[in-house]
XYZ file of C-alpha atoms in Angstrom:
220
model
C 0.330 10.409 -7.920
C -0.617 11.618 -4.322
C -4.093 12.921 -3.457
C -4.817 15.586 -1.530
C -7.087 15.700 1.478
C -10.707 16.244 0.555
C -9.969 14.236 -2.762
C -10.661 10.677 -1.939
C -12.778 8.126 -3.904
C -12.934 5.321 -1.871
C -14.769 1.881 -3.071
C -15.178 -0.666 -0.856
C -15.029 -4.185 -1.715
C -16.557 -7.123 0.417
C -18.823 -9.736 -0.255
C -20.853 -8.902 3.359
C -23.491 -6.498 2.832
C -23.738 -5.540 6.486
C -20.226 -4.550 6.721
C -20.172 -2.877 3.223
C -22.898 -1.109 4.666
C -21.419 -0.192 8.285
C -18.733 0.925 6.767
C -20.330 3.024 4.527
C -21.730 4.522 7.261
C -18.523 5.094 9.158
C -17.178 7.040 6.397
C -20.044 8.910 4.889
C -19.526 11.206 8.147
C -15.110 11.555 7.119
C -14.975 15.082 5.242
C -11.619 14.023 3.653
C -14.020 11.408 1.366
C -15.573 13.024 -1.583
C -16.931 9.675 -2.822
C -17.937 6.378 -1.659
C -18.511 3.609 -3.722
C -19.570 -0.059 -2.890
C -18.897 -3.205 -4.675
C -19.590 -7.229 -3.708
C -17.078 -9.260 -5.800
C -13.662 -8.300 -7.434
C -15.443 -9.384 -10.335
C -17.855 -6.348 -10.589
C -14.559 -4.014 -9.462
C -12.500 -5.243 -12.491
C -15.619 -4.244 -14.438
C -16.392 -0.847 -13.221
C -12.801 0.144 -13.495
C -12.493 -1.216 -17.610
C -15.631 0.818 -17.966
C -13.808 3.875 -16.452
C -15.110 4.393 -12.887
C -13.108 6.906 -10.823
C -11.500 5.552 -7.796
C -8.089 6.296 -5.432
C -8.800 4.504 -2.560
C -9.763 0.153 -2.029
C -10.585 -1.281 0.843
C -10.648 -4.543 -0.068
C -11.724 -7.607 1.953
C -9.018 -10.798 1.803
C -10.867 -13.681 3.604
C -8.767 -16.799 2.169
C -5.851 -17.503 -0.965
C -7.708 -17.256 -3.757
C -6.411 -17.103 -7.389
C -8.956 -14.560 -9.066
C -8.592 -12.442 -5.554
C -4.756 -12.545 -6.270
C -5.179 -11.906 -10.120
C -7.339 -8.616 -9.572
C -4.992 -6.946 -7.151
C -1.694 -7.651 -10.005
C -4.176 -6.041 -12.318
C -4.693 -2.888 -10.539
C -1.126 -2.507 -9.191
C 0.185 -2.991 -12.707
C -2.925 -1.227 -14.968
C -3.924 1.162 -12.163
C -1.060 2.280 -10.128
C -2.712 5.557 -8.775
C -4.739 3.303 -6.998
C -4.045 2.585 -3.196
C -5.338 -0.672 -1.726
C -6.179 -1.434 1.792
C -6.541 -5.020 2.651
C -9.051 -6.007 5.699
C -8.952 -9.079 6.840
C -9.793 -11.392 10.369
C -6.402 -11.990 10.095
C -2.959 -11.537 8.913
C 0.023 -13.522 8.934
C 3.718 -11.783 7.787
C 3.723 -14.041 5.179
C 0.487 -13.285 3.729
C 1.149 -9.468 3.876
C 4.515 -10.001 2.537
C 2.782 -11.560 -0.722
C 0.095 -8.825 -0.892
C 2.991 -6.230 -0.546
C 4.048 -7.913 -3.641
C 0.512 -7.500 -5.014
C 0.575 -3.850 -4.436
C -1.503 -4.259 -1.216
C 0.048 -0.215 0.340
C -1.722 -1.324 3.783
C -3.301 -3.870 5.923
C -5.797 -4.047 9.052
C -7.814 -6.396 11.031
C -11.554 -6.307 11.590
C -10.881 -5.391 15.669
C -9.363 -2.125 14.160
C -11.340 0.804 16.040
C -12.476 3.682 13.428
C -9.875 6.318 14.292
C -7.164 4.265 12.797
C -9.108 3.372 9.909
C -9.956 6.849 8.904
C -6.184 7.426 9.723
C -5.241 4.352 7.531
C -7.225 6.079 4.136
C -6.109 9.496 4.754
C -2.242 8.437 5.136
C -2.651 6.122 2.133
C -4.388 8.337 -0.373
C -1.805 10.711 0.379
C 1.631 9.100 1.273
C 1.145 6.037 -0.909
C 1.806 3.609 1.984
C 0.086 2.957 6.038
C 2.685 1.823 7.580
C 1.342 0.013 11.255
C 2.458 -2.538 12.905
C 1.458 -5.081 11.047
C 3.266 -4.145 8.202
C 6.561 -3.196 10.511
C 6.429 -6.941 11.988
C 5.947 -8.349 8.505
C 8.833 -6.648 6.772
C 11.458 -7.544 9.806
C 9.992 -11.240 9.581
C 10.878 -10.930 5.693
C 14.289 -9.291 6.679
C 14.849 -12.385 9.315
C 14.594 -14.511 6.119
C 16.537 -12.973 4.043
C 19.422 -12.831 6.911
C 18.568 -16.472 7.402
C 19.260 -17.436 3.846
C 21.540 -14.410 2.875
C 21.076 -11.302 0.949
C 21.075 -11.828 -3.303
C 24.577 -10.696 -4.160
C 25.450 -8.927 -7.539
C 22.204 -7.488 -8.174
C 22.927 -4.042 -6.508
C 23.812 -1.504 -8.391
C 25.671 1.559 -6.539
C 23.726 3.973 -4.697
C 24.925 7.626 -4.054
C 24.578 8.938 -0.583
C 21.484 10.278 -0.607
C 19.876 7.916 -2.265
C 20.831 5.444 0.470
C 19.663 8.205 3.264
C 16.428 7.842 1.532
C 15.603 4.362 1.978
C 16.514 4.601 5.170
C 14.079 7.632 5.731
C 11.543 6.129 3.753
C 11.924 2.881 6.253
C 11.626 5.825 9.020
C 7.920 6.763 7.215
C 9.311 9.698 6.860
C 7.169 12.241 4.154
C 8.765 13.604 1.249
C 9.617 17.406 2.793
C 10.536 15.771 6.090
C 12.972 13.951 3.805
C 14.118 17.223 2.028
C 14.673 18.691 5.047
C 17.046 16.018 6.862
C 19.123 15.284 3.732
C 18.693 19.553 2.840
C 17.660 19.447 -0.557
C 14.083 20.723 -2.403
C 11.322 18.040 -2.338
C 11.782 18.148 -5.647
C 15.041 16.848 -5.839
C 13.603 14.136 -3.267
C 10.964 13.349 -5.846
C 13.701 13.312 -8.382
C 15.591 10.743 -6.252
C 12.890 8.318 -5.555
C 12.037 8.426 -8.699
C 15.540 7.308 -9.986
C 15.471 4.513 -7.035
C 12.486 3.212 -8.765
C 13.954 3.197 -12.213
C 17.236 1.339 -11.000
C 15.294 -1.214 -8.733
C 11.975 -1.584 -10.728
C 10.117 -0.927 -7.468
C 6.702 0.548 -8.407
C 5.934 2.551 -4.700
C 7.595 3.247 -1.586
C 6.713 -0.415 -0.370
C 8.891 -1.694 -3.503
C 11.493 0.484 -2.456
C 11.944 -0.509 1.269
C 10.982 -4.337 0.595
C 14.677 -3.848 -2.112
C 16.047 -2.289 0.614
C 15.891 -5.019 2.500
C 16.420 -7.774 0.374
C 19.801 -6.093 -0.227
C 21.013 -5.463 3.240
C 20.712 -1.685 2.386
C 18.803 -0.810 5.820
């Protein structure tokens, strides 16, 4: 489900009152936010969403591994999958991003991000599904460098049409759904249609899923 400008309810999670509390501040001045909540543990998250609190939007803070961290995030991406998370964190490594893609993490920045890109970073996520910076470009070719290093999985693939293929590789482009209709000339629909089908035959749950298959099968 995409969400239009103007539309987002963003909760912010993080443990730090004084940067639950800047940030609030940052983006109670960002038109494109309807709502802002703020929350201290995943804990009291989990519990606000089972009681039915409205949200489209996470920023949640990743300081360390951490099992219940982990545990909440598969929750929402399975349970909640309207939901778009953005991870913030001192510091990322590919290998940590590459498990929170698996998480459903849809984007990922550091605390030296300036505020342009972070009000960039909710906007594109609440309505694309996915920020893809550099940090998530550098992580996916590291994952792609290990998969060439220990070879692609073979006889899992089943056979994509044309299009489809010139979809991933759009997708991989961060290319929007009408840019897509209009390089491949067909109606968004049908591009909905399409990456809809991709999901079905992969079992990819967002774009992310779609372009981390992708890779993992040599496809781009």
């Amino acid at each position: 489900m995409q969400t239009a400008p103007g539309d987002i309810l963003l909760c912010i999670v993080d443990e730090h009152k004084i940067i639950r509390n800047a940030l609030a501040s940052l983006f109670s001045k960002h038109h494109h936010i309807r709502e802002l909540i703020e929350m201290e543990t995943e804990h009291e998250l989990m519990e606000q969403l089972y009681k039915g609190k409205q949200m489209n939007v996470i920023l949640f803070h990743w300081s360390k591994p951490d099992k219940e961290k982990k545990a909440c995030l598969r929750t929402i991406h399975q349970q909640y999958p309207f939901i778009r998370v953005l991870a913030m964190s001192q510091h990322f490594t590919p290998e940590v991003i590459n498990s929170l893609l698996d998480l459903g993490v849809c984007g990922f920045f550091t605390k030296n991000t300036d505020s342009t890109e972070l009000l960039e970073a909710i906007s594109q996520v609440a309505v694309r599904g996915l920020y893809h910076n550099k940090l998530v470009a550098d992580a996916l070719y590291w994952r792609a460098a290990q998969i060439a290093h220990h070879g692609p999985e073979t006889g899992k693939t089943p056979p994509l049409t044309p299009n489809q293929e010139k979809v991933l590789h759009l997708l991989w482009q961060e290319k929007s759904t009408q840019e897509i209709a209009a390089e491949i000339f067909v109606s968004i629909s049908a591009v909905e249609k399409i990456k809809q089908q991709l999901k079905e035959m992969t079992g990819a749950k967002n774009t992310i899923g779609l372009i981390k298959y992708a890779l993992k099968n040599s496809i781009i």
